[in-house]
Amino acid sequence: MNPISSYLSSSIGRKWIVALTGLGLFGFVVGHMIGNLQVFIGPEPLNRYGHFLQGLGELLWVVRLGLLAMLVAHVVFTIKLRLENRAARGTPYAVTTRRAATLPARMMALSGLMVLCFIVFHLLHFTAQKIDPSFLALHDDKGRHDVYRMMILGFQSKAASGFYVVAVGLLAMHLNHGIGSLFQTLGLNSAKVRPLWEKGGVAFSWLIFLGYASIPVAVLTGVLK
Amino acid sequence: MNLHLKVWRQKDAKSAGKLADIEARNIPEDASFLEMLDIVNDDLTGKGEEPIAFDHDCREGICGTCSLSINGVPHGPSETTTCQLYMRKFKDGETIHVEPFRAKTFPVVRDLIVDRSAFDRIQQAGGFITARTGSAQDANCLPVPKVAADAAMEAAACIGCGACVAACPNASAMLFVGAKVSHLALLPQGQAERTSRALKMVRTMDEEGFGNCSNYLECEAVCPADIPASVIARLNREYTVAAVKDGVA
Ligand code: HEM
Ligand code: SF4
Ligand code: FES
């Protein structure tokens, strides 16, 4: 077997792919959050930012396809791992007492799949604007797509806002285990740095939740209008 | 003290097994868990019944032969081996579930005895150093930094019991293999075969059918030798570096 396929068929090689793609997606999640939080500064910076991204043209598609590839690889490899893990367990115990595995750790597949469903909805909602096609017609006075109004209108629906808060909650839960876990998988862990990754990962996942959830909450409570 | 046991009974590898209710009577508090089973077995044999088959050897916590999942925890509630677990940890009248270590890779041989020879095959794939036997060379020619010596010693404490696999929801052997690979990767004697060892041991681990690590850390919580999960991080690193070295070499 050639060295690359041999590495990718090993348990550790596959976990590295999950961790590297997880890290890449995590980077996007952080960047996307910072971009969105500009909504609190006002329409001008947010619309300018949206316009800048649209202006990237072909380059935007390179980024999009890169993200898609990472997501597909992440999902394909986690499914492979999960199937192998289930087969390896064999006869179940009559009684099992868990001592260490946290709830977010045990929910990775579920939170991951929910995030996947959310990503599909989210793209239809705000990127393709298929859920409410009137979003396509929103333009600001400089003729740019009015991302700001789209966010406000989108989140004025209680159902949509509630759904987003739950979804980013699940994403944060995925990262609650995922961030610490990825450093362990990539071999960047030791007794010395372990508390940093574990506590830092949990703290960071909360930041992600609060950062993303703050936008629908601010719209619903009328802080943003 | 008296206890109600629910013990896995299985005639042989091919038969189906089930949990059987067995009473343990007049057990001294200071008996070990295995001594409790000895007393129960005396009782069973006296009545003309089959004694419960279980694994044991040193009974002092160093050989890694004893096993058992006790109330859902491999080696039971005391963070030692089963042979070092004492009945005073339990309450009089308590119901105790006693099951074999479970994993696809650890098939039941009889009752509570499982076949852990998959670990032997992983060890044989690379968990050793090839060295000329005979007179040892002068120790001062092999300087080992104190930090490395301590970390290697910590990893070398693994007794190969398999509790890590039994506790892991994925039946992964990463803590065991991590301990073995770390131990030798940290010492000068382990350098010559460092790359091939990581590759071969992981390949054998995968071929045997152990699961992948999801970083649940259940293994670390039950390990009687206190092997830390950082050996898994080291294994992840050693293996990837080895794969790169081997791939370009
Ligand atoms: C924005 C999207 C996502 C991000 C940022 C993300 C991030 C991560 C990270 C950082 C890890 C830890 C890697 C490791 O253990 O080394 C992880 C693991 C995992 N992810 Fe995701 N993920 C995302 C989407 C998904 C999706 C859509 C699924 C759907 C199936 C999924 C399923 C999993 C599973 C099952 C694991 C655990 C794998 C294991 O340890 O066995 N993730 N993810
Ligand atoms: S790592 Fe711990 S639990 Fe696993 S085999 Fe070694 S001593 Fe037993
Ligand atoms: S019998 Fe040797 S460790 Fe328990």
CSV table of N, CA, C and O in Angstrom, one decimal, chain A residues 159-216:
chain,number,residue,atom,x,y,z
A,159,ALA,N,-39.4,31.8,15.8
A,159,ALA,CA,-39.0,30.4,15.5
A,159,ALA,C,-37.6,30.4,14.9
A,159,ALA,O,-36.8,29.5,15.4
A,160,ALA,N,-37.3,31.3,14.0
A,160,ALA,CA,-36.0,31.2,13.4
A,160,ALA,C,-34.9,31.5,14.4
A,160,ALA,O,-33.9,30.8,14.6
A,161,SER,N,-35.1,32.5,15.3
A,161,SER,CA,-34.2,32.9,16.3
A,161,SER,C,-34.0,31.7,17.3
A,161,SER,O,-32.8,31.4,17.6
A,162,GLY,N,-35.1,31.1,17.7
A,162,GLY,CA,-35.0,30.0,18.7
A,162,GLY,C,-34.2,28.9,18.1
A,162,GLY,O,-33.3,28.3,18.7
A,163,PHE,N,-34.5,28.6,16.8
A,163,PHE,CA,-33.7,27.5,16.1
A,163,PHE,C,-32.2,27.8,16.0
A,163,PHE,O,-31.4,26.9,16.3
A,164,TYR,N,-31.9,29.1,15.7
A,164,TYR,CA,-30.5,29.4,15.7
A,164,TYR,C,-29.8,29.3,17.0
A,164,TYR,O,-28.7,28.8,17.1
A,165,VAL,N,-30.5,29.7,18.1
A,165,VAL,CA,-29.9,29.6,19.4
A,165,VAL,C,-29.6,28.2,19.8
A,165,VAL,O,-28.5,27.8,20.3
A,166,VAL,N,-30.6,27.3,19.5
A,166,VAL,CA,-30.4,25.9,19.8
A,166,VAL,C,-29.3,25.3,19.0
A,166,VAL,O,-28.4,24.6,19.5
A,167,ALA,N,-29.2,25.7,17.7
A,167,ALA,CA,-28.2,25.1,16.8
A,167,ALA,C,-26.8,25.6,17.2
A,167,ALA,O,-25.9,24.7,17.3
A,168,VAL,N,-26.6,26.9,17.6
A,168,VAL,CA,-25.3,27.3,18.0
A,168,VAL,C,-24.9,26.7,19.3
A,168,VAL,O,-23.8,26.4,19.6
A,169,GLY,N,-26.0,26.4,20.1
A,169,GLY,CA,-25.8,25.7,21.4
A,169,GLY,C,-25.2,24.3,21.1
A,169,GLY,O,-24.2,23.8,21.8
A,170,LEU,N,-25.7,23.6,20.1
A,170,LEU,CA,-25.2,22.3,19.8
A,170,LEU,C,-23.8,22.4,19.2
A,170,LEU,O,-22.9,21.5,19.4
A,171,LEU,N,-23.6,23.4,18.4
A,171,LEU,CA,-22.2,23.6,17.8
A,171,LEU,C,-21.2,23.8,19.0
A,171,LEU,O,-20.1,23.2,19.0
A,172,ALA,N,-21.6,24.6,20.0
A,172,ALA,CA,-20.8,24.9,21.1
A,172,ALA,C,-20.5,23.6,21.9
A,172,ALA,O,-19.4,23.4,22.4
A,173,MET,N,-21.5,22.8,22.0
A,173,MET,CA,-21.4,21.5,22.7
A,173,MET,C,-20.4,20.6,22.0
A,173,MET,O,-19.6,19.9,22.6
A,174,HIS,N,-20.5,20.6,20.6
A,174,HIS,CA,-19.6,19.8,19.8
A,174,HIS,C,-18.2,20.3,20.1
A,174,HIS,O,-17.2,19.5,20.2
A,175,LEU,N,-18.0,21.6,20.2
A,175,LEU,CA,-16.6,22.2,20.4
A,175,LEU,C,-16.2,22.0,21.8
A,175,LEU,O,-15.0,22.1,22.1
A,176,ASN,N,-17.2,21.9,22.7
A,176,ASN,CA,-16.8,21.8,24.1
A,176,ASN,C,-15.9,20.6,24.3
A,176,ASN,O,-14.9,20.6,25.1
A,177,HIS,N,-16.2,19.5,23.6
A,177,HIS,CA,-15.3,18.3,23.7
A,177,HIS,C,-14.2,18.5,22.6
A,177,HIS,O,-13.1,18.1,22.8
A,178,GLY,N,-14.7,19.0,21.4
A,178,GLY,CA,-13.8,19.0,20.2
A,178,GLY,C,-12.5,19.7,20.4
A,178,GLY,O,-11.5,19.2,19.9
A,179,ILE,N,-12.5,20.9,21.0
A,179,ILE,CA,-11.3,21.7,21.0
A,179,ILE,C,-10.2,21.0,21.8
A,179,ILE,O,-9.1,20.8,21.3
A,180,GLY,N,-10.6,20.6,23.0
A,180,GLY,CA,-9.6,19.9,23.8
A,180,GLY,C,-9.1,18.6,23.2
A,180,GLY,O,-7.9,18.3,23.1
A,181,SER,N,-10.1,17.9,22.6
A,181,SER,CA,-9.8,16.6,22.0
A,181,SER,C,-8.9,16.7,20.8
A,181,SER,O,-8.0,15.9,20.6
A,182,LEU,N,-9.0,17.8,20.0
A,182,LEU,CA,-8.2,17.9,18.8
A,182,LEU,C,-6.7,18.0,19.1
A,182,LEU,O,-5.8,17.5,18.4
A,183,PHE,N,-6.4,18.7,20.2
A,183,PHE,CA,-4.9,18.8,20.6
A,183,PHE,C,-4.4,17.5,21.1
A,183,PHE,O,-3.2,17.2,20.8
A,184,GLN,N,-5.2,16.7,21.8
A,184,GLN,CA,-4.8,15.4,22.2
A,184,GLN,C,-4.6,14.5,20.9
A,184,GLN,O,-3.6,13.8,20.8
A,185,THR,N,-5.5,14.6,19.9
A,185,THR,CA,-5.4,13.8,18.7
A,185,THR,C,-4.1,14.1,17.9
A,185,THR,O,-3.4,13.3,17.4
A,186,LEU,N,-3.8,15.5,17.9
A,186,LEU,CA,-2.7,15.9,17.1
A,186,LEU,C,-1.4,15.7,17.9
A,186,LEU,O,-0.3,16.2,17.5
A,187,GLY,N,-1.5,15.1,19.1
A,187,GLY,CA,-0.3,14.8,19.8
A,187,GLY,C,0.3,16.0,20.5
A,187,GLY,O,1.5,16.0,20.9
A,188,LEU,N,-0.4,17.1,20.6
A,188,LEU,CA,0.1,18.3,21.2
A,188,LEU,C,-0.3,18.4,22.7
A,188,LEU,O,-0.8,19.5,23.2
A,189,ASN,N,-0.3,17.3,23.4
A,189,ASN,CA,-0.8,17.3,24.8
A,189,ASN,C,0.2,16.7,25.7
A,189,ASN,O,1.0,15.8,25.3
A,190,SER,N,0.2,17.1,26.9
A,190,SER,CA,1.1,16.5,28.0
A,190,SER,C,0.5,16.9,29.3
A,190,SER,O,-0.4,17.7,29.3
A,191,ALA,N,1.0,16.4,30.4
A,191,ALA,CA,0.5,16.7,31.7
A,191,ALA,C,0.5,18.2,31.9
A,191,ALA,O,-0.4,18.8,32.5
A,192,LYS,N,1.6,18.8,31.4
A,192,LYS,CA,1.8,20.3,31.6
A,192,LYS,C,0.7,21.1,30.9
A,192,LYS,O,0.1,22.0,31.5
A,193,VAL,N,0.4,20.8,29.6
A,193,VAL,CA,-0.5,21.7,28.9
A,193,VAL,C,-1.9,21.2,28.9
A,193,VAL,O,-2.8,22.0,28.5
A,194,ARG,N,-2.2,20.1,29.5
A,194,ARG,CA,-3.5,19.5,29.4
A,194,ARG,C,-4.6,20.4,30.0
A,194,ARG,O,-5.6,20.6,29.4
A,195,PRO,N,-4.4,21.0,31.2
A,195,PRO,CA,-5.4,21.9,31.8
A,195,PRO,C,-5.7,23.0,30.8
A,195,PRO,O,-6.9,23.5,30.7
A,196,LEU,N,-4.7,23.5,30.1
A,196,LEU,CA,-4.9,24.7,29.2
A,196,LEU,C,-5.9,24.3,28.1
A,196,LEU,O,-6.9,25.0,27.9
A,197,TRP,N,-5.7,23.1,27.5
A,197,TRP,CA,-6.6,22.7,26.4
A,197,TRP,C,-7.9,22.3,26.9
A,197,TRP,O,-9.0,22.7,26.3
A,198,GLU,N,-8.0,21.6,28.0
A,198,GLU,CA,-9.3,21.2,28.5
A,198,GLU,C,-10.1,22.3,29.0
A,198,GLU,O,-11.3,22.5,28.6
A,199,LYS,N,-9.6,23.1,29.9
A,199,LYS,CA,-10.4,24.3,30.5
A,199,LYS,C,-10.5,25.3,29.4
A,199,LYS,O,-11.6,25.9,29.2
A,200,GLY,N,-9.4,25.6,28.6
A,200,GLY,CA,-9.5,26.6,27.6
A,200,GLY,C,-10.5,26.2,26.5
A,200,GLY,O,-11.3,27.1,26.0
A,201,GLY,N,-10.6,24.9,26.2
A,201,GLY,CA,-11.5,24.5,25.2
A,201,GLY,C,-13.0,24.7,25.6
A,201,GLY,O,-13.8,25.2,24.8
A,202,VAL,N,-13.2,24.3,26.9
A,202,VAL,CA,-14.6,24.5,27.4
A,202,VAL,C,-14.9,26.0,27.4
A,202,VAL,O,-16.0,26.4,27.0
A,203,ALA,N,-14.0,26.8,27.9
A,203,ALA,CA,-14.3,28.3,28.0
A,203,ALA,C,-14.5,28.8,26.6
A,203,ALA,O,-15.4,29.6,26.4
A,204,PHE,N,-13.7,28.4,25.6
A,204,PHE,CA,-13.8,28.9,24.3
A,204,PHE,C,-15.2,28.5,23.6
A,204,PHE,O,-15.8,29.3,22.9
A,205,SER,N,-15.6,27.3,24.0
A,205,SER,CA,-16.9,26.8,23.4
A,205,SER,C,-18.0,27.7,23.9
A,205,SER,O,-19.0,28.0,23.2
A,206,TRP,N,-17.9,28.1,25.2
A,206,TRP,CA,-18.9,29.1,25.7
A,206,TRP,C,-18.9,30.4,25.0
A,206,TRP,O,-19.9,31.0,24.8
A,207,LEU,N,-17.7,30.9,24.7
A,207,LEU,CA,-17.5,32.1,24.0
A,207,LEU,C,-18.2,32.1,22.7
A,207,LEU,O,-18.9,33.0,22.2
A,208,ILE,N,-18.0,30.9,22.0
A,208,ILE,CA,-18.7,30.7,20.7
A,208,ILE,C,-20.2,30.8,20.8
A,208,ILE,O,-20.9,31.4,20.1
A,209,PHE,N,-20.7,30.1,21.9
A,209,PHE,CA,-22.1,30.1,22.1
A,209,PHE,C,-22.6,31.5,22.3
A,209,PHE,O,-23.6,32.0,21.7
A,210,LEU,N,-22.0,32.2,23.3
A,210,LEU,CA,-22.5,33.5,23.6
A,210,LEU,C,-22.3,34.5,22.5
A,210,LEU,O,-23.2,35.3,22.2
A,211,GLY,N,-21.2,34.4,21.7
A,211,GLY,CA,-21.0,35.3,20.6
A,211,GLY,C,-22.1,35.1,19.5
A,211,GLY,O,-22.7,36.1,19.1
A,212,TYR,N,-22.4,33.9,19.1
A,212,TYR,CA,-23.4,33.7,18.1
A,212,TYR,C,-24.8,33.9,18.6
A,212,TYR,O,-25.6,34.5,17.9
A,213,ALA,N,-25.1,33.4,19.8
A,213,ALA,CA,-26.5,33.5,20.3
A,213,ALA,C,-26.8,35.0,20.6
A,213,ALA,O,-28.0,35.4,20.5
A,214,SER,N,-25.8,35.8,20.8
A,214,SER,CA,-26.1,37.2,21.2
A,214,SER,C,-26.8,38.0,20.0
A,214,SER,O,-27.6,38.9,20.3
A,215,ILE,N,-26.6,37.5,18.8
A,215,ILE,CA,-27.2,38.3,17.7
A,215,ILE,C,-28.8,38.1,17.6
A,215,ILE,O,-29.5,39.1,17.7
A,216,PRO,N,-29.3,36.8,17.5
A,216,PRO,CA,-30.7,36.7,17.5
A,216,PRO,C,-31.3,37.2,18.8
A,216,PRO,O,-32.4,37.8,18.8
